[in-house]
PDB file of C-alpha atoms in Angstrom:
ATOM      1  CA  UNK S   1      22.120 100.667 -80.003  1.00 89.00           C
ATOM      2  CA  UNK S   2      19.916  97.498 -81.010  1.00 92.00           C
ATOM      3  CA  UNK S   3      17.960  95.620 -78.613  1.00 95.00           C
ATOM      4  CA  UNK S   4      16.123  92.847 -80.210  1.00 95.00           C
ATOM      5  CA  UNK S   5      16.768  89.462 -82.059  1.00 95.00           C
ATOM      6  CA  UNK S   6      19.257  89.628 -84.891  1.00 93.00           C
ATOM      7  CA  UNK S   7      19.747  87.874 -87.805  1.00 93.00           C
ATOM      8  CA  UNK S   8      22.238  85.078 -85.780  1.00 93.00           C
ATOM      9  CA  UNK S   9      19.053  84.213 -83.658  1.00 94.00           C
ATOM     10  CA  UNK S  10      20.899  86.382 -80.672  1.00 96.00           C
ATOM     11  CA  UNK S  11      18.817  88.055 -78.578  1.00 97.00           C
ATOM     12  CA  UNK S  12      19.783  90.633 -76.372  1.00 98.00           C
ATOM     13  CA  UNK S  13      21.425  94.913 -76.219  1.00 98.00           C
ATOM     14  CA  UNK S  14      24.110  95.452 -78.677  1.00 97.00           C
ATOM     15  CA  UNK S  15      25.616  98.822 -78.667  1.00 97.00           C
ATOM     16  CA  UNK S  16      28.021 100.653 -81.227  1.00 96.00           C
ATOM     17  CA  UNK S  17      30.293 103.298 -81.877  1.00 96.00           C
ATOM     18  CA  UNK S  18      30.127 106.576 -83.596  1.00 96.00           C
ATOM     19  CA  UNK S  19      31.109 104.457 -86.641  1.00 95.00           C
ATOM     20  CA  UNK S  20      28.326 102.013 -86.275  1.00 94.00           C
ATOM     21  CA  UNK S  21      31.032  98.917 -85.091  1.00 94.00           C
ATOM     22  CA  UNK S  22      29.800  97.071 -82.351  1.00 94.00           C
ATOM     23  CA  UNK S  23      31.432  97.797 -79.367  1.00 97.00           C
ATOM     24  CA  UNK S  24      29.297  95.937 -76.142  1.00 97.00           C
ATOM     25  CA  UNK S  25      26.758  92.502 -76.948  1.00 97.00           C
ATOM     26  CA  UNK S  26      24.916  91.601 -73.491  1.00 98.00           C
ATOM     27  CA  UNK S  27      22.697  88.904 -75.410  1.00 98.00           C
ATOM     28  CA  UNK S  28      21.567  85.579 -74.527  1.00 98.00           C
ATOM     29  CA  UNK S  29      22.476  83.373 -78.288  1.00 96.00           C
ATOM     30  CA  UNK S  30      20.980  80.881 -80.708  1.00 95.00           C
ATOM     31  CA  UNK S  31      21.616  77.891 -77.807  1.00 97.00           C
ATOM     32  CA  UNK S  32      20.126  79.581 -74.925  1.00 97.00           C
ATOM     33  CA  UNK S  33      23.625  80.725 -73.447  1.00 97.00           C
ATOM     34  CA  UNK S  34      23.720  83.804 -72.034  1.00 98.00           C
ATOM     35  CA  UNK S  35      26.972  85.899 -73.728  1.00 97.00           C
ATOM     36  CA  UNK S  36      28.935  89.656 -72.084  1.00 97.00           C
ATOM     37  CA  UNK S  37      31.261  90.653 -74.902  1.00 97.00           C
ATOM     38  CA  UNK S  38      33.142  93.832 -75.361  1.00 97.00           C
ATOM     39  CA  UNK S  39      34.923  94.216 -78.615  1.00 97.00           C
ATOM     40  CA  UNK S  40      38.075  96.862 -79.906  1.00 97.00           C
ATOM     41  CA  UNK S  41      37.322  99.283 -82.968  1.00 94.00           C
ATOM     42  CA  UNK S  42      39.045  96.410 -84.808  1.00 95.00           C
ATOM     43  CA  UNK S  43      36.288  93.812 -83.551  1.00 94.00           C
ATOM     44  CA  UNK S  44      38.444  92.016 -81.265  1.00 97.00           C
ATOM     45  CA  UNK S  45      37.113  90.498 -77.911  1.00 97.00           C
ATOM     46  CA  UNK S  46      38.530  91.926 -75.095  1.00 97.00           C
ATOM     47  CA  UNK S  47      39.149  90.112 -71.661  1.00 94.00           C
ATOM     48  CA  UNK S  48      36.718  91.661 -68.887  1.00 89.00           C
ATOM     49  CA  UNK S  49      37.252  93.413 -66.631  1.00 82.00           C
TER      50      UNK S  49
END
C-alpha cells in the first residue's frame, strides 16, 4: 500500500498484491480528475462493480 504522489504526478491510495502488482488506485491524477480503478493480476481494468 502507497499513499502519496507518484512518479505520474497521481496522487492518491494505491494498494497491491502479495506480489507487489497493483491491484486498487483511488487517486485524484496529473489533470485534477479524480480516478477508482481496480485492476486483474494481469493489470487489466476491471468494470466496477
Amino acid at each position: 500500500m502507497f499513499v502519496g504522489k507518484n512518479n505520474r504526478k497521481e496522487t492518491g491510495l494505491f494498494i497491491r498484491d502479495e506480489s507487489g502488482k497493483p491491484r486498487i488506485k483511488l487517486y485524484v491524477d496529473a489533470q485534477g480528475e479524480a480516478r477508482i480503478e481496480m485492476l486483474n493480476a494481469a493489470g487489466e481494468k476491471l468494470p466496477l462493480r
